[in-house]
Short mmCIF file of C-alpha atoms and ligand atoms in Angstrom, two decimals:
data_model
loop_
_atom_site.label_atom_id
_atom_site.label_comp_id
_atom_site.label_asym_id
_atom_site.label_seq_id
_atom_site.Cartn_x
_atom_site.Cartn_y
_atom_site.Cartn_z
CA MET A 1 17.71 34.45 32.68
CA SER A 2 15.14 31.92 31.54
CA LYS A 3 15.40 30.44 28.06
CA THR A 4 12.66 29.62 25.60
CA LEU A 5 12.05 26.57 23.42
CA PRO A 6 10.01 26.74 20.19
CA GLU A 7 6.21 26.32 20.48
CA ASP A 8 6.22 23.06 18.51
CA PHE A 9 9.19 21.59 20.42
CA LEU A 10 8.36 18.01 21.44
CA MET A 11 9.16 16.90 24.99
CA GLY A 12 9.56 13.13 25.23
CA GLY A 13 10.81 10.24 27.34
CA ALA A 14 13.03 7.40 26.12
CA THR A 15 13.00 3.65 26.71
CA ALA A 16 14.39 0.55 25.00
CA ALA A 17 12.67 -2.84 24.84
CA TYR A 18 15.25 -4.91 26.71
CA GLN A 19 15.69 -2.25 29.38
CA VAL A 20 12.02 -1.83 30.27
CA GLU A 21 9.89 -4.72 29.09
CA GLY A 22 11.14 -7.59 31.24
CA ALA A 23 9.15 -10.73 30.31
CA THR A 24 12.17 -11.97 28.38
CA LYS A 25 10.77 -15.48 28.15
CA GLU A 26 7.11 -14.65 27.75
CA ASP A 27 4.78 -15.13 24.79
CA GLY A 28 7.31 -16.96 22.64
CA LYS A 29 10.04 -14.30 22.73
CA GLY A 30 13.31 -15.62 21.31
CA ALA A 31 16.68 -15.36 23.04
CA VAL A 32 19.00 -12.40 22.40
CA LEU A 33 22.75 -11.85 22.77
CA TRP A 34 22.37 -10.54 26.33
CA ASP A 35 20.47 -13.44 27.90
CA ASP A 36 23.41 -15.81 28.14
CA PHE A 37 26.05 -13.08 28.57
CA LEU A 38 24.27 -11.65 31.64
CA LYS A 39 23.63 -15.10 33.08
CA LYS A 40 27.32 -15.98 32.84
CA GLN A 41 28.30 -12.62 34.38
CA GLY A 42 25.86 -13.33 37.20
CA ARG A 43 25.60 -9.68 38.24
CA PHE A 44 21.98 -8.92 37.41
CA SER A 45 18.98 -10.19 35.48
CA PRO A 46 17.07 -8.36 32.72
CA ASP A 47 13.86 -9.51 34.43
CA PRO A 48 11.73 -7.86 35.61
CA ALA A 49 13.28 -4.56 34.35
CA ALA A 50 10.41 -2.04 34.63
CA ASP A 51 7.83 -4.71 33.70
CA PHE A 52 6.72 -2.43 30.86
CA TYR A 53 5.46 -5.50 28.98
CA HIS A 54 2.58 -5.57 31.46
CA ARG A 55 2.57 -1.97 32.72
CA TYR A 56 2.92 0.13 29.57
CA ASP A 57 -0.53 1.62 30.04
CA THR A 58 0.37 2.83 33.57
CA ASP A 59 3.54 4.48 32.28
CA LEU A 60 1.76 6.07 29.34
CA ALA A 61 -0.93 7.42 31.69
CA LEU A 62 1.87 8.96 33.80
CA SER A 63 3.43 10.35 30.62
CA GLU A 64 0.17 12.02 29.66
CA LYS A 65 -0.18 13.50 33.13
CA TYR A 66 3.37 14.89 33.26
CA GLY A 67 3.60 16.50 29.83
CA VAL A 68 5.56 13.71 28.10
CA GLN A 69 4.29 14.19 24.55
CA ALA A 70 6.33 11.48 22.83
CA ILE A 71 8.01 8.22 23.80
CA ARG A 72 10.95 6.37 22.35
CA VAL A 73 10.26 2.64 22.38
CA SER A 74 12.04 -0.12 20.52
CA ILE A 75 10.57 -3.26 19.03
CA ALA A 76 12.26 -6.39 20.34
CA TRP A 77 13.09 -8.12 17.04
CA SER A 78 12.98 -11.51 18.78
CA ARG A 79 9.38 -10.98 19.96
CA ILE A 80 8.31 -10.74 16.30
CA PHE A 81 10.78 -13.24 14.81
CA PRO A 82 11.95 -15.38 17.74
CA ASP A 83 14.75 -16.81 15.61
CA GLY A 84 15.56 -13.52 13.84
CA ALA A 85 13.86 -14.70 10.62
CA GLY A 86 11.28 -17.25 9.49
CA ALA A 87 8.17 -17.85 11.61
CA VAL A 88 6.37 -14.81 13.01
CA GLU A 89 5.19 -14.89 16.65
CA PRO A 90 1.69 -13.36 16.57
CA ARG A 91 1.67 -12.64 20.31
CA GLY A 92 4.70 -10.36 19.85
CA VAL A 93 3.03 -8.55 16.95
CA ASP A 94 -0.13 -8.17 18.99
CA TYR A 95 1.78 -6.71 21.95
CA TYR A 96 3.19 -3.87 19.86
CA HIS A 97 -0.21 -3.11 18.32
CA LYS A 98 -1.59 -2.82 21.84
CA LEU A 99 1.32 -0.63 22.94
CA PHE A 100 0.83 1.76 20.01
CA ALA A 101 -2.94 1.85 20.66
CA SER A 102 -2.21 2.83 24.27
CA CYS A 103 0.13 5.59 23.03
CA LYS A 104 -2.71 6.90 20.88
CA LYS A 105 -5.19 6.74 23.75
CA HIS A 106 -2.85 8.83 25.91
CA GLY A 107 -1.84 11.27 23.17
CA VAL A 108 1.83 10.20 23.30
CA GLU A 109 3.60 9.95 19.91
CA PRO A 110 5.73 6.80 19.57
CA PHE A 111 9.19 7.05 17.98
CA VAL A 112 10.01 3.42 17.25
CA THR A 113 13.51 1.96 17.01
CA LEU A 114 14.02 -1.29 15.10
CA HIS A 115 17.28 -2.31 16.77
CA HIS A 116 18.34 -1.14 20.22
CA PHE A 117 21.28 -3.41 21.12
CA ASP A 118 19.17 -6.61 21.17
CA THR A 119 20.29 -8.84 18.29
CA PRO A 120 18.53 -12.23 18.26
CA GLU A 121 20.90 -14.87 19.63
CA ARG A 122 21.14 -16.98 16.46
CA LEU A 123 22.23 -13.98 14.43
CA HIS A 124 24.61 -12.81 17.13
CA LEU A 125 26.29 -16.23 17.02
CA ALA A 126 26.43 -15.98 13.22
CA GLY A 127 28.59 -12.83 13.59
CA ASP A 128 26.11 -10.09 14.52
CA TRP A 129 26.69 -6.90 12.47
CA LEU A 130 29.69 -8.57 10.84
CA SER A 131 27.53 -11.25 9.19
CA GLN A 132 25.71 -10.87 5.89
CA GLU A 133 22.92 -13.11 7.18
CA MET A 134 22.23 -10.67 10.02
CA LEU A 135 22.21 -7.72 7.61
CA ASP A 136 19.78 -9.43 5.22
CA ASP A 137 17.47 -10.60 8.00
CA PHE A 138 17.45 -7.11 9.50
CA VAL A 139 16.21 -5.60 6.23
CA ALA A 140 13.46 -8.24 6.00
CA TYR A 141 12.38 -7.62 9.62
CA ALA A 142 12.32 -3.84 9.03
CA LYS A 143 10.12 -4.19 5.94
CA PHE A 144 7.79 -6.50 7.87
CA CYS A 145 7.43 -3.85 10.60
CA PHE A 146 6.78 -1.03 8.12
CA LYS A 147 3.87 -3.01 6.60
CA GLU A 148 2.54 -4.38 9.88
CA PHE A 149 2.55 -1.14 11.90
CA PRO A 150 1.20 1.69 9.72
CA GLU A 151 0.17 3.44 12.96
CA VAL A 152 3.85 4.30 13.52
CA LYS A 153 4.81 7.64 11.99
CA TYR A 154 8.39 7.97 13.27
CA TRP A 155 10.88 5.17 12.70
CA ILE A 156 14.48 4.88 13.84
CA THR A 157 16.59 2.25 12.11
CA ILE A 158 19.37 1.59 14.62
CA ASN A 159 20.23 2.93 18.06
CA GLU A 160 23.88 3.98 18.45
CA PRO A 161 25.70 1.84 15.86
CA THR A 162 29.08 3.14 16.97
CA SER A 163 28.65 2.62 20.67
CA MET A 164 27.42 -0.92 20.01
CA ALA A 165 30.42 -1.71 17.78
CA ILE A 166 32.93 -0.10 20.17
CA GLN A 167 31.54 -1.91 23.20
CA GLN A 168 31.41 -5.21 21.33
CA TYR A 169 34.90 -5.15 19.84
CA THR A 170 37.04 -2.36 21.36
CA SER A 171 36.20 -2.05 25.07
CA GLY A 172 34.50 -5.42 25.46
CA SER A 173 31.66 -4.37 27.77
CA PHE A 174 28.97 -5.72 25.38
CA PRO A 175 28.77 -9.31 24.11
CA PRO A 176 30.86 -10.92 22.63
CA GLY A 177 33.24 -8.91 24.86
CA GLU A 178 36.24 -8.59 22.53
CA THR A 179 38.88 -5.90 23.09
CA GLY A 180 41.27 -3.97 20.86
CA ARG A 181 39.66 -5.13 17.59
CA PHE A 182 39.40 -1.80 15.78
CA ASP A 183 39.10 -3.65 12.47
CA LYS A 184 35.92 -5.39 13.59
CA THR A 185 34.64 -2.16 15.16
CA PHE A 186 34.96 -0.17 11.93
CA GLN A 187 33.62 -3.01 9.77
CA ALA A 188 30.58 -3.35 12.07
CA GLU A 189 30.04 0.43 11.92
CA HIS A 190 30.24 0.47 8.13
CA ASN A 191 27.91 -2.54 7.83
CA GLN A 192 25.34 -0.93 10.11
CA MET A 193 25.46 2.26 8.06
CA VAL A 194 24.90 0.31 4.86
CA VAL A 195 21.98 -1.67 6.24
CA HIS A 196 20.53 1.52 7.72
CA ALA A 197 20.78 3.13 4.26
CA LYS A 198 19.08 0.16 2.59
CA ILE A 199 16.22 0.39 5.06
CA VAL A 200 15.81 4.17 4.64
CA ASN A 201 15.74 3.74 0.87
CA ALA A 202 13.24 0.85 1.10
CA TYR A 203 11.00 2.85 3.46
CA LYS A 204 10.97 5.82 1.10
CA ASP A 205 10.09 3.50 -1.82
CA MET A 206 7.12 2.22 0.17
CA ASN A 207 5.63 5.74 0.39
CA LEU A 208 4.08 5.29 3.81
CA GLY A 209 4.09 8.97 4.67
CA GLY A 210 6.00 8.74 7.96
CA LYS A 211 9.49 9.88 8.85
CA ILE A 212 12.63 7.86 9.28
CA GLY A 213 15.89 8.60 11.06
CA ILE A 214 18.81 7.11 12.92
CA VAL A 215 20.10 7.60 16.45
CA HIS A 216 23.72 8.15 17.21
CA ALA A 217 25.74 8.44 20.42
CA LEU A 218 27.62 11.69 19.93
CA GLN A 219 29.79 12.44 22.92
CA THR A 220 31.78 15.55 22.08
CA VAL A 221 35.57 15.11 22.05
CA TYR A 222 38.01 17.91 22.96
CA PRO A 223 41.82 17.98 23.21
CA TYR A 224 43.16 17.96 26.78
CA SER A 225 45.64 20.74 25.93
CA ASP A 226 46.51 22.95 22.97
CA SER A 227 49.44 20.76 22.02
CA LYS A 228 49.49 19.35 18.50
CA ALA A 229 49.72 15.81 19.83
CA ASP A 230 46.66 16.18 22.10
CA LYS A 231 44.67 17.76 19.28
CA HIS A 232 45.53 14.83 17.06
CA ALA A 233 44.53 12.34 19.77
CA ALA A 234 41.14 14.10 19.97
CA ASP A 235 40.76 13.92 16.18
CA LEU A 236 41.48 10.19 16.20
CA GLN A 237 39.00 9.50 19.03
CA ASP A 238 36.42 11.66 17.26
CA ALA A 239 36.91 9.65 14.05
CA LEU A 240 36.31 6.43 15.97
CA GLU A 241 33.23 7.63 17.82
CA ASN A 242 31.61 10.32 15.70
CA ARG A 243 33.07 11.37 12.40
CA LEU A 244 33.02 8.22 10.31
CA TYR A 245 29.44 7.71 11.26
CA LEU A 246 28.33 11.30 10.73
CA ASP A 247 29.96 11.25 7.30
CA GLY A 248 28.41 7.92 6.30
CA THR A 249 24.85 8.63 7.40
CA LEU A 250 24.47 12.41 7.16
CA ALA A 251 26.77 13.34 4.25
CA GLY A 252 26.40 9.99 2.46
CA LYS A 253 30.13 9.73 1.85
CA TYR A 254 33.29 9.37 3.88
CA ALA A 255 35.58 12.39 3.59
CA PRO A 256 39.19 11.50 2.66
CA GLU A 257 40.42 13.10 5.95
CA THR A 258 38.04 10.86 7.93
CA LEU A 259 39.28 7.74 6.15
CA ALA A 260 42.90 8.81 6.75
CA LEU A 261 42.25 9.02 10.51
CA VAL A 262 40.56 5.61 10.51
CA LYS A 263 43.46 4.11 8.56
CA GLU A 264 45.96 5.62 10.98
CA ILE A 265 44.23 3.92 13.93
CA LEU A 266 44.17 0.60 12.10
CA ASP A 267 47.79 0.86 10.90
CA SER A 268 49.01 1.65 14.43
CA ASN A 269 47.29 -1.53 15.59
CA ASN A 270 48.44 -3.64 12.59
CA GLN A 271 44.87 -4.21 11.54
CA LYS A 272 43.17 -4.14 8.14
CA MET A 273 41.02 -1.30 6.76
CA PHE A 274 37.29 -2.07 6.55
CA SER A 275 35.99 -3.18 3.18
CA SER A 276 33.24 -1.50 1.19
CA THR A 277 31.83 -1.85 -2.33
CA PRO A 278 30.78 0.86 -4.83
CA GLU A 279 27.15 -0.38 -4.53
CA GLU A 280 27.27 0.11 -0.75
CA LEU A 281 28.66 3.61 -1.10
CA ALA A 282 25.92 4.47 -3.62
CA GLU A 283 23.33 3.23 -1.11
CA LEU A 284 24.81 5.51 1.60
CA GLU A 285 24.69 8.52 -0.69
CA LYS A 286 21.07 7.91 -1.72
CA ALA A 287 19.93 7.45 1.89
CA ALA A 288 21.62 10.61 3.14
CA HIS A 289 19.48 12.59 0.66
CA GLN A 290 16.29 10.97 1.95
CA LEU A 291 16.91 10.86 5.70
CA ASP A 292 14.27 12.80 7.63
CA PHE A 293 16.07 13.28 10.93
CA VAL A 294 19.05 12.39 13.05
CA GLY A 295 18.72 11.53 16.71
CA VAL A 296 21.51 12.71 18.99
CA ASN A 297 22.24 10.86 22.23
CA ASN A 298 24.57 13.04 24.27
CA TYR A 299 25.36 12.59 27.95
CA PHE A 300 28.95 13.71 28.46
CA SER A 301 32.09 14.95 26.73
CA LYS A 302 35.60 13.55 26.55
CA TRP A 303 39.06 15.11 26.67
CA LEU A 304 41.91 13.29 24.95
CA ARG A 305 45.65 13.47 25.34
CA GLU A 306 48.43 11.69 23.51
CA TYR A 307 49.21 8.14 24.60
CA HIS A 308 51.49 5.54 23.10
CA GLY A 309 51.18 2.55 25.44
CA ASP A 310 48.99 -0.56 25.22
CA SER A 311 45.22 -0.32 25.09
CA GLU A 312 43.59 -0.50 28.50
CA THR A 313 39.95 0.12 29.37
CA VAL A 314 38.23 -0.25 32.73
CA HIS A 315 34.49 0.28 32.63
CA ASN A 316 32.94 1.84 35.74
CA GLY A 317 29.81 -0.31 35.97
CA THR A 318 29.19 0.16 39.69
CA GLY A 319 29.25 3.90 40.33
CA ALA A 320 32.66 3.78 42.04
CA LYS A 321 33.69 7.34 41.17
CA GLY A 322 37.11 7.64 39.56
CA SER A 323 37.45 3.98 38.58
CA SER A 324 37.21 4.40 34.77
CA VAL A 325 40.27 4.00 32.58
CA ALA A 326 40.29 4.57 28.81
CA ARG A 327 43.58 4.49 26.91
CA LEU A 328 43.62 3.22 23.37
CA HIS A 329 46.74 2.36 21.46
CA GLY A 330 46.91 4.34 18.24
CA ILE A 331 44.42 6.92 19.55
CA GLY A 332 45.00 8.47 22.97
CA GLU A 333 44.06 8.58 26.61
CA GLU A 334 40.99 10.12 28.23
CA LYS A 335 41.83 12.68 30.90
CA LYS A 336 39.35 15.24 32.21
CA PRO A 337 40.46 18.75 33.14
CA ASP A 338 40.39 19.20 36.94
CA ASN A 339 37.48 21.64 37.01
CA ILE A 340 35.01 19.32 35.27
CA GLU A 341 32.23 17.91 37.46
CA THR A 342 31.47 14.20 36.99
CA THR A 343 28.75 11.76 37.98
CA ASP A 344 29.47 8.68 40.13
CA TRP A 345 29.95 6.82 36.84
CA ASP A 346 32.66 9.30 35.73
CA TRP A 347 30.51 10.93 33.07
CA ALA A 348 31.54 14.57 32.67
CA ILE A 349 28.71 17.07 33.17
CA TYR A 350 29.42 19.52 30.37
CA PRO A 351 26.33 21.13 28.76
CA ARG A 352 28.52 23.02 26.28
CA GLY A 353 29.17 19.60 24.67
CA ILE A 354 25.54 19.13 23.57
CA HIS A 355 25.52 22.65 22.12
CA ASP A 356 28.75 22.04 20.22
CA ILE A 357 27.65 18.75 18.70
CA LEU A 358 24.36 20.30 17.56
CA MET A 359 26.19 23.19 15.93
CA ARG A 360 28.60 20.78 14.25
CA ILE A 361 25.69 18.93 12.65
CA HIS A 362 24.08 22.21 11.67
CA ASN A 363 27.28 23.57 10.10
CA ASP A 364 28.98 20.47 8.66
CA TYR A 365 26.06 18.21 7.71
CA PRO A 366 23.43 20.47 6.15
CA LEU A 367 21.63 17.67 4.25
CA VAL A 368 19.78 16.41 7.31
CA PRO A 369 16.61 18.48 7.80
CA GLU A 370 15.77 17.82 11.46
CA ILE A 371 17.53 16.91 14.69
CA TYR A 372 16.06 15.37 17.83
CA ILE A 373 17.84 14.89 21.11
CA THR A 374 16.89 11.25 21.46
CA GLU A 375 18.69 10.61 24.77
CA ASN A 376 20.08 12.87 27.48
CA GLY A 377 19.88 12.60 31.24
CA ILE A 378 21.79 11.77 34.39
CA GLY A 379 22.20 8.44 36.16
CA LEU A 380 22.03 8.76 39.95
CA LYS A 381 22.04 6.50 43.00
CA GLU A 382 18.51 7.00 44.30
CA SER A 383 16.41 5.13 46.83
CA LEU A 384 12.87 5.08 48.08
CA PRO A 385 12.47 7.06 51.32
CA ALA A 386 11.63 4.71 54.23
CA ASP A 387 8.36 6.55 54.88
CA ALA A 388 7.27 6.62 51.19
CA LYS A 389 3.52 6.31 50.68
CA PRO A 390 1.50 6.27 47.47
CA GLY A 391 1.74 9.83 46.20
CA THR A 392 5.15 10.58 47.74
CA VAL A 393 7.14 12.78 45.34
CA ILE A 394 10.84 11.90 45.31
CA ALA A 395 13.32 14.77 45.41
CA ASP A 396 16.00 14.71 42.66
CA PRO A 397 17.43 18.26 42.58
CA LYS A 398 20.62 17.08 40.87
CA ARG A 399 18.62 15.83 37.88
CA ILE A 400 16.63 19.07 37.61
CA ASP A 401 19.88 21.03 37.69
CA TYR A 402 21.41 18.81 34.96
CA LEU A 403 18.32 19.05 32.76
CA LYS A 404 18.12 22.83 33.12
CA LYS A 405 21.72 23.21 31.98
CA TYR A 406 21.52 20.73 29.09
CA LEU A 407 18.12 21.90 27.82
CA GLY A 408 19.39 25.46 28.13
CA ALA A 409 22.35 24.56 25.91
CA VAL A 410 19.92 22.99 23.41
CA ALA A 411 17.88 26.23 23.43
CA ASP A 412 21.10 28.17 22.72
CA ALA A 413 21.89 25.93 19.72
CA ILE A 414 18.34 26.44 18.39
CA SER A 415 18.72 30.21 18.67
CA GLU A 416 21.96 29.89 16.66
CA GLY A 417 20.16 28.05 13.86
CA ALA A 418 20.20 24.31 14.69
CA ASN A 419 16.84 22.76 13.72
CA VAL A 420 16.22 20.76 16.89
CA LYS A 421 12.61 19.57 16.97
CA GLY A 422 12.43 17.78 20.29
CA TYR A 423 14.10 16.33 23.37
CA PHE A 424 13.73 12.86 24.88
CA ILE A 425 14.95 12.45 28.42
CA TRP A 426 16.75 9.22 29.19
CA SER A 427 14.81 7.79 30.74
CA LEU A 428 11.05 7.86 31.07
CA GLN A 429 11.03 5.60 34.13
CA ASP A 430 13.88 3.92 36.03
CA GLN A 431 14.98 0.88 34.09
CA PHE A 432 17.58 -1.82 33.62
CA SER A 433 21.02 -0.66 32.45
CA TRP A 434 23.09 -2.99 30.25
CA THR A 435 26.28 -2.76 32.26
CA ASN A 436 25.04 -1.20 35.51
CA GLY A 437 21.94 -3.23 36.35
CA TYR A 438 19.42 -1.51 38.59
CA SER A 439 21.54 0.89 40.61
CA LYS A 440 21.92 3.66 38.02
CA ARG A 441 18.57 5.42 37.90
CA TYR A 442 17.67 7.93 35.19
CA GLY A 443 13.86 8.09 35.26
CA LEU A 444 11.32 10.85 35.64
CA PHE A 445 9.35 8.15 37.44
CA PHE A 446 10.95 6.11 40.22
CA VAL A 447 10.38 2.37 39.94
CA ASP A 448 10.50 0.34 43.14
CA PHE A 449 11.74 -2.78 41.35
CA PRO A 450 10.62 -5.40 43.95
CA THR A 451 7.00 -4.15 43.93
CA GLN A 452 7.09 -2.40 40.52
CA LYS A 453 5.23 0.56 42.06
CA ARG A 454 5.85 3.91 40.40
CA TYR A 455 6.57 7.17 42.28
CA VAL A 456 6.79 10.57 40.65
CA LYS A 457 10.12 12.42 40.97
CA GLN A 458 10.32 16.21 41.30
CA SER A 459 12.00 16.28 37.89
CA ALA A 460 8.73 15.02 36.35
CA VAL A 461 6.90 18.01 37.84
CA TRP A 462 9.62 20.31 36.46
CA PHE A 463 9.44 18.52 33.08
CA LYS A 464 5.69 19.12 32.86
CA GLN A 465 6.20 22.81 33.47
CA VAL A 466 8.71 23.03 30.61
CA SER A 467 6.45 20.98 28.36
CA ASP A 468 3.48 23.26 29.12
CA THR A 469 5.25 26.62 28.97
CA HIS A 470 8.32 26.01 26.74
CA LEU A 471 10.26 28.02 29.30
CA ILE A 472 13.40 26.78 31.02
CA SER A 473 13.52 28.87 34.15
CA ASP A 474 16.65 29.43 36.24
C1 BGP B 501 22.77 4.77 25.72
C2 BGP B 501 21.83 3.66 25.33
C3 BGP B 501 20.75 3.41 26.32
C4 BGP B 501 21.11 3.64 27.77
C5 BGP B 501 21.96 4.86 27.97
C6 BGP B 501 22.51 5.01 29.37
O1 BGP B 501 24.01 4.52 25.16
O2 BGP B 501 21.24 3.89 24.08
O3 BGP B 501 20.23 2.14 26.05
O4 BGP B 501 21.54 2.50 28.39
O5 BGP B 501 23.03 4.91 27.07
O6 BGP B 501 23.64 4.22 29.53
P1 BGP B 501 23.94 3.38 30.83
O7 BGP B 501 22.79 2.46 31.00
O8 BGP B 501 25.22 2.67 30.54
O9 BGP B 501 24.09 4.37 31.92
#
C-alpha cells in the first residue's frame, strides 16, 4: 500500500561544507582540524570533494529540476574567520552570499549549519569543544553570521554534537583521535549543549524572524535480548549517544536517571563526572523553551549486550563488510541479531528505528514544536558505467528501496502524531566522507570525481515523484 506525506512536507538534500566545497586553500580559507589529520593519515584528500565551491549553481539547478525543495549547507567557519576569530575574510563572506542568492534563484530553501565538524585549527589545538576560548569564539562567529546573512531563515547551531565528541574522544576516528576518554566525551557534549543554548537565546533576542534548531545523530539503541543485563547495556549506550543530549537540548534539563547512567559509565572507567554551573543549566532551560526545531540524523540502529572486558573499537572505513567492532568498558558490546540486513559498512538497515526515535521525541520531549529528518540515506559502492554518456541515468535500486522503507516509516510516525516537517536525504550529490573518502557514495546525483561531471541517479527521478505527489508508492 502506498503511503502519503503531508502537503507541506519539505523534501530536501543535505551537504556539509568540508564534504562538498573542496577549495580548502582558496580565497583565504583558514586551516581546520581535518587538514593535517588527513594529510598524516595519507588515505585521501578533502580536495576536490564535489567542487561545490565552484559548482554550487549546477547542483542547485539539478536540485530545482529534481524536486529538491531545500538544501542543508554549512558555513565553513574558517572561510569567514580564517583564524576562528579576529579578521574577517571578505571573499568567504561573499561566497556564502552568492550561494544563498543561487538558492533563491532556484527556489531551494537553505537550512544553514554553523558548525559541521570543521573547527578552525587554532581553536582545535586550544582544546576544541573542551576550551572556553572555542566556546566564546563560536558565539561571536554565530552572531556575526546572524547579522551578515539575513537572507537565511533556517539556522542550525551544531551538527551532531554527540557523534563529534564520541569520535574525538571515545572511538578515536575523528581528530585528535583519543580513545576511551568518556570524561572528555561527556564534557564536550555538555559544553556544546551550553554554547548551542547561548546561541539560540542570542538569536531569539535579535528578533530576526527566522527559525533555529539543532541537529543530532540519533541512532536507535535496542537490547540484544530480553535479559536484564542486555537491557541495561542498551540504556547505558543510549545515555552516551542519545539521552543526555535529548534531555539537555529538548527538555532543558538532565533527568536524574540520565545523570545516574552517565555517572555509572564514568565510575566504571574511573573517570570524573562532567562539570556544569547553575548559570549553564539556566541557559539550557531557557533555550529549550525557545527552540524551533530539532533535526534528526538517523541511518541505522544498534543492539547492545552486556560486556565487561576492555574497550575495543574497530571502525569500518573501507566497506569491508563485517569488520566493525564496538565494545565499550562500562557500557556493552554491539551485536546485531542475525536477521538484520546491513550495508557494506555494517550499518543496520532497520526503518523501524527512525519511526521509534521520532515517536520517542514526540512522546518524551513535547517542548520542541517541529522535527526535521536532517540526514538519512544509504552509502553504496557505485561506479560510472563504462559506456556512460552525458544524460546517462545511473541505476541505484538499493537506494530507492532503502528510501521507500525509511520514508514510509517517517510517514507512519507522522500519522501517529509526530510533527515531522521535512526530510533531507544524505546526500544531495556524492561527496567526501570524513572516514571513508570517496568510495562511500550517498548522492541523488553521481559525481565523477576526476572530471567533476554530474550524472542523475534513478533515485533522483524517484525523489522528484515523491516531492511532486507526496506519495511513497510500493
Ligand atoms: C553524519 C554526518 C555527515 C555524514 C554522514 C555519513 O554523521 O553528519 O557529515 O558524513 O554522517 O557518514 P559517513 O560519511 O561516515 O558514511
